[in-house]
Short mmCIF file of C-alpha atoms in Angstrom, two decimals:
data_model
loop_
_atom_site.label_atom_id
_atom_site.label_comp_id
_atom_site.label_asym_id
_atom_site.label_seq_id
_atom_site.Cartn_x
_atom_site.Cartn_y
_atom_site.Cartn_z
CA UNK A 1 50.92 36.42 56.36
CA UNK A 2 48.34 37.61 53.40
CA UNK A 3 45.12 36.93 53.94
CA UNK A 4 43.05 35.51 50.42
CA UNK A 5 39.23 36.42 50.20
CA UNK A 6 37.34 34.87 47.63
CA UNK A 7 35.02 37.19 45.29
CA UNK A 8 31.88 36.25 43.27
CA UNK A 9 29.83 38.76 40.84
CA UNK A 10 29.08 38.97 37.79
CA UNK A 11 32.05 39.28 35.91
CA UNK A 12 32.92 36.30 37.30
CA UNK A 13 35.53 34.82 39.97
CA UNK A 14 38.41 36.74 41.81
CA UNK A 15 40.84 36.79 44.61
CA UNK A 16 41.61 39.88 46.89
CA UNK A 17 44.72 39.27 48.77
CA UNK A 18 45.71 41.61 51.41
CA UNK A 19 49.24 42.09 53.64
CA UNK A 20 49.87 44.18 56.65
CA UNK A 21 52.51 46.55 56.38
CA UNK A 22 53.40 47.87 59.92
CA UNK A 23 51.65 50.98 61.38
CA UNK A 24 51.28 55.16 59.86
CA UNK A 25 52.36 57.69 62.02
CA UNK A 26 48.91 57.43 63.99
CA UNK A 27 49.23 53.64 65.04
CA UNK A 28 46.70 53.18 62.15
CA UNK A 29 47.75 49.24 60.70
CA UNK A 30 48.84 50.08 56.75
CA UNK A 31 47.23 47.43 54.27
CA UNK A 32 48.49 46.96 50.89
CA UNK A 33 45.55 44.83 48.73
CA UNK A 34 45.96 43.62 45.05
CA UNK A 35 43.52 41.37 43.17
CA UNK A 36 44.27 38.11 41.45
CA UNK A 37 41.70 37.16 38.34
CA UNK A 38 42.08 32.95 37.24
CA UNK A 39 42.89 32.59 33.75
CA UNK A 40 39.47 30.89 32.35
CA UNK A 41 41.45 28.81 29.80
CA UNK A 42 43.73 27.20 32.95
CA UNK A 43 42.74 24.21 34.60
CA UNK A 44 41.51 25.06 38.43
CA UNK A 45 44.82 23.48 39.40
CA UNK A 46 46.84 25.55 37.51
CA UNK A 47 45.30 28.70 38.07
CA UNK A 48 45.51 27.82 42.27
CA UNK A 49 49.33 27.70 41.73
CA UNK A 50 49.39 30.68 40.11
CA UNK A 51 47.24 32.39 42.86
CA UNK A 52 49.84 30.98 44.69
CA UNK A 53 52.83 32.02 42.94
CA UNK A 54 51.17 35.60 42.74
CA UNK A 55 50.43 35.94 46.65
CA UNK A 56 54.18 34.83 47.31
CA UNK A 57 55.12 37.67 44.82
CA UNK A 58 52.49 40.31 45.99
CA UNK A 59 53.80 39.86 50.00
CA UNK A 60 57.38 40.24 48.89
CA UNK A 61 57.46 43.41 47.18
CA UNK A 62 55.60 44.77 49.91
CA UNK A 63 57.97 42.93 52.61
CA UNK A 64 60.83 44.36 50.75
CA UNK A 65 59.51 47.91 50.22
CA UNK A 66 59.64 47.55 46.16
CA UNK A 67 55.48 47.52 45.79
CA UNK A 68 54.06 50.55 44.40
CA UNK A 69 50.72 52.21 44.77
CA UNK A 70 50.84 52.31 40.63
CA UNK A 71 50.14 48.24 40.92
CA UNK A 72 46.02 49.65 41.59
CA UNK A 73 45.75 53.11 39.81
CA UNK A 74 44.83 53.88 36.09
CA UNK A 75 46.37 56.54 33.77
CA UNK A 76 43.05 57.62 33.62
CA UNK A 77 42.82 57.88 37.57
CA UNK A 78 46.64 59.27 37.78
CA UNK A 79 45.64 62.39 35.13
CA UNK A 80 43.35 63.40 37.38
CA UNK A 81 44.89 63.66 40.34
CA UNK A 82 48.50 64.89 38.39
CA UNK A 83 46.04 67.90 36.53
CA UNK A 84 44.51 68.95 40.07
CA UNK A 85 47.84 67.91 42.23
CA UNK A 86 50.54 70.10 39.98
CA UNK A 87 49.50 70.69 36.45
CA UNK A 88 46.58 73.97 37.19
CA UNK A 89 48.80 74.28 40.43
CA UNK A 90 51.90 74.94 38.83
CA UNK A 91 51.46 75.60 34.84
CA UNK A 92 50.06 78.31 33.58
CA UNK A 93 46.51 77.99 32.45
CA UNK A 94 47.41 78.13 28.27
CA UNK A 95 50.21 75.21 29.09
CA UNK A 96 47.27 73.28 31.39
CA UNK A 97 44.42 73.63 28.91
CA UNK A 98 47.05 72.23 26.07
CA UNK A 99 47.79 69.19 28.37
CA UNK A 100 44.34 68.66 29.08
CA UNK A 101 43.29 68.93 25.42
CA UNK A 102 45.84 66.31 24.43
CA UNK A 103 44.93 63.81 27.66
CA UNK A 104 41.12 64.00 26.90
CA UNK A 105 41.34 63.78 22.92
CA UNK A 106 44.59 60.93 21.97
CA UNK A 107 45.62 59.74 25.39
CA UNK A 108 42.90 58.70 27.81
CA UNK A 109 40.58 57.17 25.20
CA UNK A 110 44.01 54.45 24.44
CA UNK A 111 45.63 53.87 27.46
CA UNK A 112 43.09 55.39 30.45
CA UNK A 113 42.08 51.98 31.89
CA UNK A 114 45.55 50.78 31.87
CA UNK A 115 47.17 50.08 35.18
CA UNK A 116 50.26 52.72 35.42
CA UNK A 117 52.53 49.97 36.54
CA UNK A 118 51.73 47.97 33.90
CA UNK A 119 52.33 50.75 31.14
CA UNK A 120 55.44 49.64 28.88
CA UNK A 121 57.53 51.36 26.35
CA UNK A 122 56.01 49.76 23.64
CA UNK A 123 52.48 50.53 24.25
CA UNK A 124 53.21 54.15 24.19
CA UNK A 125 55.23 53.69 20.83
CA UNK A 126 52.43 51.31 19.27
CA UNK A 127 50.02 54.60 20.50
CA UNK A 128 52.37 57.37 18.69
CA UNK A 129 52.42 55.02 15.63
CA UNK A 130 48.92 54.85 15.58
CA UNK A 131 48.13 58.94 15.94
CA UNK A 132 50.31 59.48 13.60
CA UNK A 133 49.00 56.81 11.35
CA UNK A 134 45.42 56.07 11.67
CA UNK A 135 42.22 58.72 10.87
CA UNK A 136 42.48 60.23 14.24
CA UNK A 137 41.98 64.32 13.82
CA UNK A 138 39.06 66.03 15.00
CA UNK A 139 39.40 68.64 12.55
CA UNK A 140 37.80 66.09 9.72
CA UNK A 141 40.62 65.89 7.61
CA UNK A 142 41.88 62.21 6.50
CA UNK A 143 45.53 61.03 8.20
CA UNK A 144 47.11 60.96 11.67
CA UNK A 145 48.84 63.63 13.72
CA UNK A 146 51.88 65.31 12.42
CA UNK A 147 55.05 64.15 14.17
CA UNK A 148 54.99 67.62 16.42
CA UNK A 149 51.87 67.26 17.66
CA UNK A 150 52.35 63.43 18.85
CA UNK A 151 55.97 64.76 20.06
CA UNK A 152 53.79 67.41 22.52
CA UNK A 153 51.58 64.19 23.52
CA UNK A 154 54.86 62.50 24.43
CA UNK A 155 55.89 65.49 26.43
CA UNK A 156 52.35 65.66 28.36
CA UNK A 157 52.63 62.20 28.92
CA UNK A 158 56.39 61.86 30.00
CA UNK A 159 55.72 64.87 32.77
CA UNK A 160 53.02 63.28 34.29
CA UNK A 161 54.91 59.83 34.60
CA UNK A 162 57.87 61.88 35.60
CA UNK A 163 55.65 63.16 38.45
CA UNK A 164 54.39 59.76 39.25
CA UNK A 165 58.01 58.54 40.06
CA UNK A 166 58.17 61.50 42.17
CA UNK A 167 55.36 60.49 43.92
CA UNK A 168 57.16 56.76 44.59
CA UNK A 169 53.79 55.75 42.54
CA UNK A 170 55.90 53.54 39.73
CA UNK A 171 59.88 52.89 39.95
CA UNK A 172 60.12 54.76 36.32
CA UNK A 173 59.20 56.24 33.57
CA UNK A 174 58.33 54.75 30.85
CA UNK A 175 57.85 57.60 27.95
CA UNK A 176 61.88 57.83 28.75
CA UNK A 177 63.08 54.65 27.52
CA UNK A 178 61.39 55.57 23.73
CA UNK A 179 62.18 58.00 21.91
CA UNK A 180 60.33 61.18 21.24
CA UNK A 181 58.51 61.19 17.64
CA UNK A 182 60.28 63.61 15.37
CA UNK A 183 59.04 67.30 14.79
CA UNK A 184 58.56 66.90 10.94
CA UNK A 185 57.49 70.95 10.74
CA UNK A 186 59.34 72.73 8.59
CA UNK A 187 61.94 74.78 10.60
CA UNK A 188 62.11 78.14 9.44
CA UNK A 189 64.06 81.56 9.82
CA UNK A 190 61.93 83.25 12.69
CA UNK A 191 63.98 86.68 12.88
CA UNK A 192 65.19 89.94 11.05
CA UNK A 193 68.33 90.14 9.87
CA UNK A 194 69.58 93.76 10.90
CA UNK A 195 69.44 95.37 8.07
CA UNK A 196 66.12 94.10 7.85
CA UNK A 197 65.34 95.14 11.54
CA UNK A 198 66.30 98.65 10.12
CA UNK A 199 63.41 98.17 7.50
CA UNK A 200 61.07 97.39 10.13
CA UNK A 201 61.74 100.26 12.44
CA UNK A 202 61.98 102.69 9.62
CA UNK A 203 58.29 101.10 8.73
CA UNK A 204 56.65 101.81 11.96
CA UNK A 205 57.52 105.86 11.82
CA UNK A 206 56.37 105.54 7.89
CA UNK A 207 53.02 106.97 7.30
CA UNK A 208 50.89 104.21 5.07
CA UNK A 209 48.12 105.57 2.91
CA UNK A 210 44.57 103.18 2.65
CA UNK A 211 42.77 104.01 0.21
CA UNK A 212 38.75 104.25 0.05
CA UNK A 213 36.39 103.33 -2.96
CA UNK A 214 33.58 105.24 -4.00
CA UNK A 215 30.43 103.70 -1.73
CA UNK A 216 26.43 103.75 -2.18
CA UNK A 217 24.91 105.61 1.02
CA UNK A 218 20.92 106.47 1.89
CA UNK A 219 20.00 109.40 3.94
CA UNK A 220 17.26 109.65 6.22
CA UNK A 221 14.34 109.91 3.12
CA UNK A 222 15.81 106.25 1.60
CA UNK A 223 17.06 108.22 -1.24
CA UNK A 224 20.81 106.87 -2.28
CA UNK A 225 23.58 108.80 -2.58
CA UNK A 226 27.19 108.12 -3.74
CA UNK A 227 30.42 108.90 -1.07
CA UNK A 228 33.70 109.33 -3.49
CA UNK A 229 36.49 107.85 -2.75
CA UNK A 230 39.44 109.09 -1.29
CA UNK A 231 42.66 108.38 0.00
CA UNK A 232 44.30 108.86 3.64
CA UNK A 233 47.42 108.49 5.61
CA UNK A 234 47.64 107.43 8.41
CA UNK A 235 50.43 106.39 11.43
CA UNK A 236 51.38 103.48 13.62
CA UNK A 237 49.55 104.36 16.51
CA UNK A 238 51.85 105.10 19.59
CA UNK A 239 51.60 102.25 21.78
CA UNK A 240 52.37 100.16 18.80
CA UNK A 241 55.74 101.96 18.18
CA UNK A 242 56.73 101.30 21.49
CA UNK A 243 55.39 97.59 22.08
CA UNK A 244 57.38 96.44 19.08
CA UNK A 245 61.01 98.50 19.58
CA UNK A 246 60.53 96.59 23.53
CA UNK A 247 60.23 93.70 22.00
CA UNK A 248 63.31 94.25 19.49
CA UNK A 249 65.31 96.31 22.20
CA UNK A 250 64.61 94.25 25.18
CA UNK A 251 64.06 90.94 23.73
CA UNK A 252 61.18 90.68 26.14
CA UNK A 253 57.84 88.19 25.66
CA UNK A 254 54.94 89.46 24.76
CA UNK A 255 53.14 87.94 27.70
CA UNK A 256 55.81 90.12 29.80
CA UNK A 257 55.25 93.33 27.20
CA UNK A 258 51.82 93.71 27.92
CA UNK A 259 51.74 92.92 32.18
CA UNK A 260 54.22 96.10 32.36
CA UNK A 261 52.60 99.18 34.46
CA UNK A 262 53.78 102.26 34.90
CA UNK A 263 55.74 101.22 38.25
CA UNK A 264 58.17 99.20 35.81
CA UNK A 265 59.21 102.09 34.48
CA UNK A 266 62.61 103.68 35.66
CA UNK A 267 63.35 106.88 33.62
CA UNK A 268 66.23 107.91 35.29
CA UNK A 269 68.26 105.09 34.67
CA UNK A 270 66.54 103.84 31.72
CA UNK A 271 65.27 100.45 32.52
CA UNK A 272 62.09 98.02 32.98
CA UNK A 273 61.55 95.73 35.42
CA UNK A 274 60.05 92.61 34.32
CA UNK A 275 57.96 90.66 37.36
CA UNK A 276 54.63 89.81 36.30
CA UNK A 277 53.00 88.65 32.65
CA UNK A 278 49.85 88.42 30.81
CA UNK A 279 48.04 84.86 29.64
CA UNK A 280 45.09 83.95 27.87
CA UNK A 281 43.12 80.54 28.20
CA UNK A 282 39.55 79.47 28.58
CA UNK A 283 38.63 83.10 26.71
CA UNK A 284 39.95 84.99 29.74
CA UNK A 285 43.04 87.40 30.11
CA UNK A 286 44.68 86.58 33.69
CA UNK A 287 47.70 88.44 34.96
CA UNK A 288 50.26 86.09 36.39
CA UNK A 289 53.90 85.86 37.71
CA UNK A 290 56.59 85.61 35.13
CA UNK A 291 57.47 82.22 33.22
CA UNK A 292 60.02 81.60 36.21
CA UNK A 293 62.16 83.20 38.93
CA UNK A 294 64.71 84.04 35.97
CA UNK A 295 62.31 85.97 34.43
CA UNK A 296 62.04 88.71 36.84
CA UNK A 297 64.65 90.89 36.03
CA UNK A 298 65.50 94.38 34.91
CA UNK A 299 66.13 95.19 31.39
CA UNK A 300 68.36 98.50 30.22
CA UNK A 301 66.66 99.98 27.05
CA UNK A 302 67.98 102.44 24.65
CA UNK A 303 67.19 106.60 25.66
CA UNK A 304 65.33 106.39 21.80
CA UNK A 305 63.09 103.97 23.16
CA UNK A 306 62.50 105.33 26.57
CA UNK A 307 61.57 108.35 25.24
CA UNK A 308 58.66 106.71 23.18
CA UNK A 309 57.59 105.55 26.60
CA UNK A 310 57.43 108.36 27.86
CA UNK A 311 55.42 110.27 24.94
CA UNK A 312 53.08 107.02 25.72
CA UNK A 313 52.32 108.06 28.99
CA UNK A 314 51.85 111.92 28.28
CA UNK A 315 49.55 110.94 25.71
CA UNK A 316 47.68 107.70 27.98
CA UNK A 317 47.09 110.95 30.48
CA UNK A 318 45.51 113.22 27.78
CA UNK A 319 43.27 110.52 27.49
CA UNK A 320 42.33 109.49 30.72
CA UNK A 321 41.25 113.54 31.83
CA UNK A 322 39.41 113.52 28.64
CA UNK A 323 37.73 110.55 28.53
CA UNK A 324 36.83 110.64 32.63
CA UNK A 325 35.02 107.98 33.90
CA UNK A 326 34.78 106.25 30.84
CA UNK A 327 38.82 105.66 31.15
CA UNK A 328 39.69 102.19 33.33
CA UNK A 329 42.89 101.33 34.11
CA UNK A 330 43.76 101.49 37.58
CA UNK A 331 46.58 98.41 37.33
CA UNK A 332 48.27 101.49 35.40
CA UNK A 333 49.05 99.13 32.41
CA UNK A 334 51.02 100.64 29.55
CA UNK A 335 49.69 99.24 26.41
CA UNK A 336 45.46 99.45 26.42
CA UNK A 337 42.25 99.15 24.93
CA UNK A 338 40.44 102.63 24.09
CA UNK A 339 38.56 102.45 27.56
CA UNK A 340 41.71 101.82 29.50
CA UNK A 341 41.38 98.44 29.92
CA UNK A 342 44.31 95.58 29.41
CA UNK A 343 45.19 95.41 25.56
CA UNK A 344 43.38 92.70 24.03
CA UNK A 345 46.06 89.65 23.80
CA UNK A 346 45.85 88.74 20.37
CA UNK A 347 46.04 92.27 19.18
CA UNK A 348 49.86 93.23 19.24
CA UNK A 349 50.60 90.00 17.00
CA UNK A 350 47.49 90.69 14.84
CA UNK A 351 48.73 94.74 14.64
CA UNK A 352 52.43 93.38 14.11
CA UNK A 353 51.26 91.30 10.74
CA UNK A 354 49.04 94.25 9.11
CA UNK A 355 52.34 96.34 9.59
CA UNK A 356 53.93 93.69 7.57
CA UNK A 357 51.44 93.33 5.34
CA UNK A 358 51.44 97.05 4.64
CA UNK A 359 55.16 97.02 3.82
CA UNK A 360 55.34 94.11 1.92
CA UNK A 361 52.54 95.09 -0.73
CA UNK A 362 53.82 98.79 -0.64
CA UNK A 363 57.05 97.78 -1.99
CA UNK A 364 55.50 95.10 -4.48
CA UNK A 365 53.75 97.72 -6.10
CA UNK A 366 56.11 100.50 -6.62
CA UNK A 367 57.00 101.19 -9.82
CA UNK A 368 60.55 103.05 -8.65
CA UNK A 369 62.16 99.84 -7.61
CA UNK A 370 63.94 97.44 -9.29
CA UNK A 371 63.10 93.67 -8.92
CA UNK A 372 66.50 93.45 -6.79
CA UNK A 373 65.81 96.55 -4.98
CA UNK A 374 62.43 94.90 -4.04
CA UNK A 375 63.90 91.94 -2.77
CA UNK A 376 66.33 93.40 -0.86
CA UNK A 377 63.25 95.67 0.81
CA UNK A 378 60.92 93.23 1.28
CA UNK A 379 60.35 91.88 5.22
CA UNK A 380 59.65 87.81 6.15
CA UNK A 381 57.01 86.63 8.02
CA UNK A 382 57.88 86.37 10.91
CA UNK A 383 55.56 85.97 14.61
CA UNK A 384 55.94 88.52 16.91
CA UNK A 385 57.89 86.21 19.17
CA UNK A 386 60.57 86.61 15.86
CA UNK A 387 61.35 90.21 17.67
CA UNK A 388 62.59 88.61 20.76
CA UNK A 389 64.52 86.28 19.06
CA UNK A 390 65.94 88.97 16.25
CA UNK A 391 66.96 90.79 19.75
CA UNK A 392 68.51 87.86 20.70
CA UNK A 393 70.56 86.73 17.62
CA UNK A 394 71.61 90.54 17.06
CA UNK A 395 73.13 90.23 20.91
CA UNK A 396 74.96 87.19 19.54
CA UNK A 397 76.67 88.58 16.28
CA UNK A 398 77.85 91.58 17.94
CA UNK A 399 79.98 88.91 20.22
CA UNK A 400 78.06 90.00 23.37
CA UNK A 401 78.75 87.20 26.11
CA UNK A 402 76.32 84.24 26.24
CA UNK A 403 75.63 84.71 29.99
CA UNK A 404 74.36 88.07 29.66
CA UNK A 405 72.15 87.60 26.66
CA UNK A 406 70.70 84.49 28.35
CA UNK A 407 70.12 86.99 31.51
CA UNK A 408 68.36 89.79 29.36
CA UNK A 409 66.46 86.89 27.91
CA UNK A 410 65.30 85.89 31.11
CA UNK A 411 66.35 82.23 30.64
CA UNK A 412 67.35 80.15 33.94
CA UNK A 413 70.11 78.26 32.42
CA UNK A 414 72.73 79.45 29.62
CA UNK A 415 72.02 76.06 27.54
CA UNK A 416 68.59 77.23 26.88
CA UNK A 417 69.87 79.86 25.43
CA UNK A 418 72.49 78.29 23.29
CA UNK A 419 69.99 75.42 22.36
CA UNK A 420 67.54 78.36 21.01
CA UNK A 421 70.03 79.82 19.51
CA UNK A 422 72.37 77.76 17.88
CA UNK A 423 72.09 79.16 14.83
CA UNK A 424 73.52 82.57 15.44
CA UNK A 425 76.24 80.93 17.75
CA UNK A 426 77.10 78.39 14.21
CA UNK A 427 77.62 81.84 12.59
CA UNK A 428 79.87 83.27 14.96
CA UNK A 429 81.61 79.84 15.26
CA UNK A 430 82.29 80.69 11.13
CA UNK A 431 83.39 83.88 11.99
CA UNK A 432 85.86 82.98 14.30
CA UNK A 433 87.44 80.40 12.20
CA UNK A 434 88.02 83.42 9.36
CA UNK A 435 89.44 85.85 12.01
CA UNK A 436 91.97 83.10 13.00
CA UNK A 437 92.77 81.93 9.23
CA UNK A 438 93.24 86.20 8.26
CA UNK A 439 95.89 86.13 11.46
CA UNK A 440 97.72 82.72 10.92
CA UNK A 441 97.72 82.68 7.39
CA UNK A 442 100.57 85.14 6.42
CA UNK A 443 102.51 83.32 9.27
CA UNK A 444 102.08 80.04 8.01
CA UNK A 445 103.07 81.69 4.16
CA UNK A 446 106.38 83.00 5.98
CA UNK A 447 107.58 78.99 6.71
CA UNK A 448 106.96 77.67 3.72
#
């Protein structure tokens, strides 16, 4: 039987009902409470029935096993238990601080004090609508959210309500039954081609020339004094080379790229082992497991390439006798600052784009070239991740099995792998199509 306890404050009148629900595993007597607030434009008969009405209701979920917890907690109060709970348990701290970022600026302030079991589809689609409508950036500008960055709101939102029916907190989800908004960024080509692949490793053993203007110095009087200029050439530095032909030959992340040590390394049969990565969030570089069990694997590389690593280490030892104490890198890292520490991790992508650059403006102003030839030299602008997936899509057009690309990858499910890259599987789909018309034709010429 529920028990009804009348409640007077300042807000005004309501009803705390309250039903047993056996015993816990300590003999300690479960109760299940809900609270019942009178409509102030019903009559005080009407509102008694529907006390009524709601008590009936109330005992009989809980009778009948169907009442959840999410009847009495917020978003606002679920977010905070799903970010300490599983989100900085079980993310990695960029993905957390993302989610977090997203919760605190376009979520919480809309739908926080909303009871979870009361959340329906169509208040999260009125709430998309309206970020993607309504002045709501913090950057200043005028407009709404683009369609991808209401889409990753969706996807914060949907885990943690996907964790909530985990939890037997609310019978569903209800970011499932709406569909996500639509990316509207412009998809773009984000890989070489391999004759453009070529370009880029011929590049990085290019010497590039940077040329100096003539500067105003003073020496130690005050008097001024004029430097010529002058122009030098210069190389890729080493651990550059060999950062961006793993990335091409092994398809690896750059997260991955830079946690490799020197234990990785197997020289003898020319291969890496991939078990831990690099992240950065909160202005701090934290070395972590890989992005899943998957991940850890071991990766055959090219004798070209292992013998760059291998000049890398010669030369990382030349440095650490000569600069002594001064040198810091007892993790044994492969790819560092000048002190020995871990590589900074915005560098290699930074690095990668100057090398780009370089090219690009190179072959724009030569005066040997033709305006096809220049074309046909120029590189795109890719992100570094573009080397994993050029890796990738080169795998795929020289008909290398899906299975083993997806395991050199590091993916934990083949789909992943075809989803990514769908384009390069299209083009072999073409391909096959014209290798079955060049063998069937001359047959099917021979009936007529």
């Amino acid at each position: 039987m529920a028990s009804i306890k009348k409640i007077t404050g300042k807000r005004g009148t309501a009803y705390k009902i309250t039903v047993s629900d056996g015993y816990d595993y300590k003999g300690k007597k479960i109760r299940k409470t809900a609270t019942f607030i009178p409509d102030p434009h019903r009559t005080e008969k009407q509102n008694q029935k529907a006390l009524s009405d709601f008590v009936y209701e109330f005992e009989k979920a809980v009778r009948s096993g169907t009442y959840y917890d999410g009847e009495e907690i917020t978003v606002a109060q679920l977010a905070k238990k799903w970010f300490s709970e599983y989100v900085l348990q079980q993310l990695d701290p960029k993905t957390a601080a993302s989610y977090r970022d997203n919760f605190d600026a376009y979520i919480l302030p809309y739908i926080g004090h909303l009871k979870i079991a009361k959340v329906r589809p169509l208040q999260i689609q009125e709430l998309w609508t309206k970020l993607q409508n309504e002045d709501v950036r913090r950057d200043g500008k005028p407009g709404g959210l683009s369609g991808t960055s209401v889409r990753k709101c969706h996807a914060a939102l949907s885990k943690m309500f996907s964790c909530a029916v985990q939890w037997q907190l609310i019978p569903d989800n209800p970011c499932a039954k709406i569909a996500a908004p639509k990316n509207d960024t412009p998809e773009r080509d984000n890989y070489f081609t391999p004759e453009q692949a070529i370009i880029f490793l011929d590049t990085l053993e290019r010497g590039y020339t940077v040329t100096y203007k003539d500067r105003t110095r003073k020496d130690s009087t005050g008097k001024k004094y004029t430097v010529k200029g002058y122009t030098d050439t210069k190389q890729v530095p080493l651990q550059f080379k060999v950062f961006y032909n793993i990335a091409l030959f092994g398809g690896l992340r750059c997260e991955e790229i830079l946690g490799l040590t020197w234990d990785c390394i197997d020289y003898e049969h020319n291969t890496i082992s991939i078990y831990r990565a690099v992240s950065y969030s909160d202005h701090k570089m934290r070395t972590k497991g890989t992005k899943n069990k998957s991940s850890q694997r071991n990766i055959t590389l090219p004798g070209t390439v292992m013998e760059l690593i291998k000049q890398l280490h010669q030369e990382q030892k030349k440095a650490e006798t000569e600069l002594g104490t001064y040198w810091s890198n007892p993790e044994g890292y492969l790819f560092t600052q000048d002190n020995g520490k871990l590589m900074f991790y915005s560098t290699p992508y930074a690095k990668f784009k100057t090398i780009l650059r370089r090219h690009n403006d190179r072959v724009r102003q030569s005066k040997d070239l033709t305006e096809d030839e220049k074309a046909a030299l120029l590189l795109p602008d890719i992100t570094l991740h573009g080397l994993r997936h050029t890796s990738a899509t080169l795998l795929i057009s020289q008909n290398l099995d899906i299975r083993t690309v997806s395991s050199r990858l590091g993916h934990a499910q083949t789909s992943t792998t075809m989803n990514i890259y769908a384009h390069a599987l299209k083009a072999q789909d073409r391909k096959a199509a014209a290798a079955l018309e060049n063998v069937l034709k001359p047959h099917a010429n021979m009936a007529k």
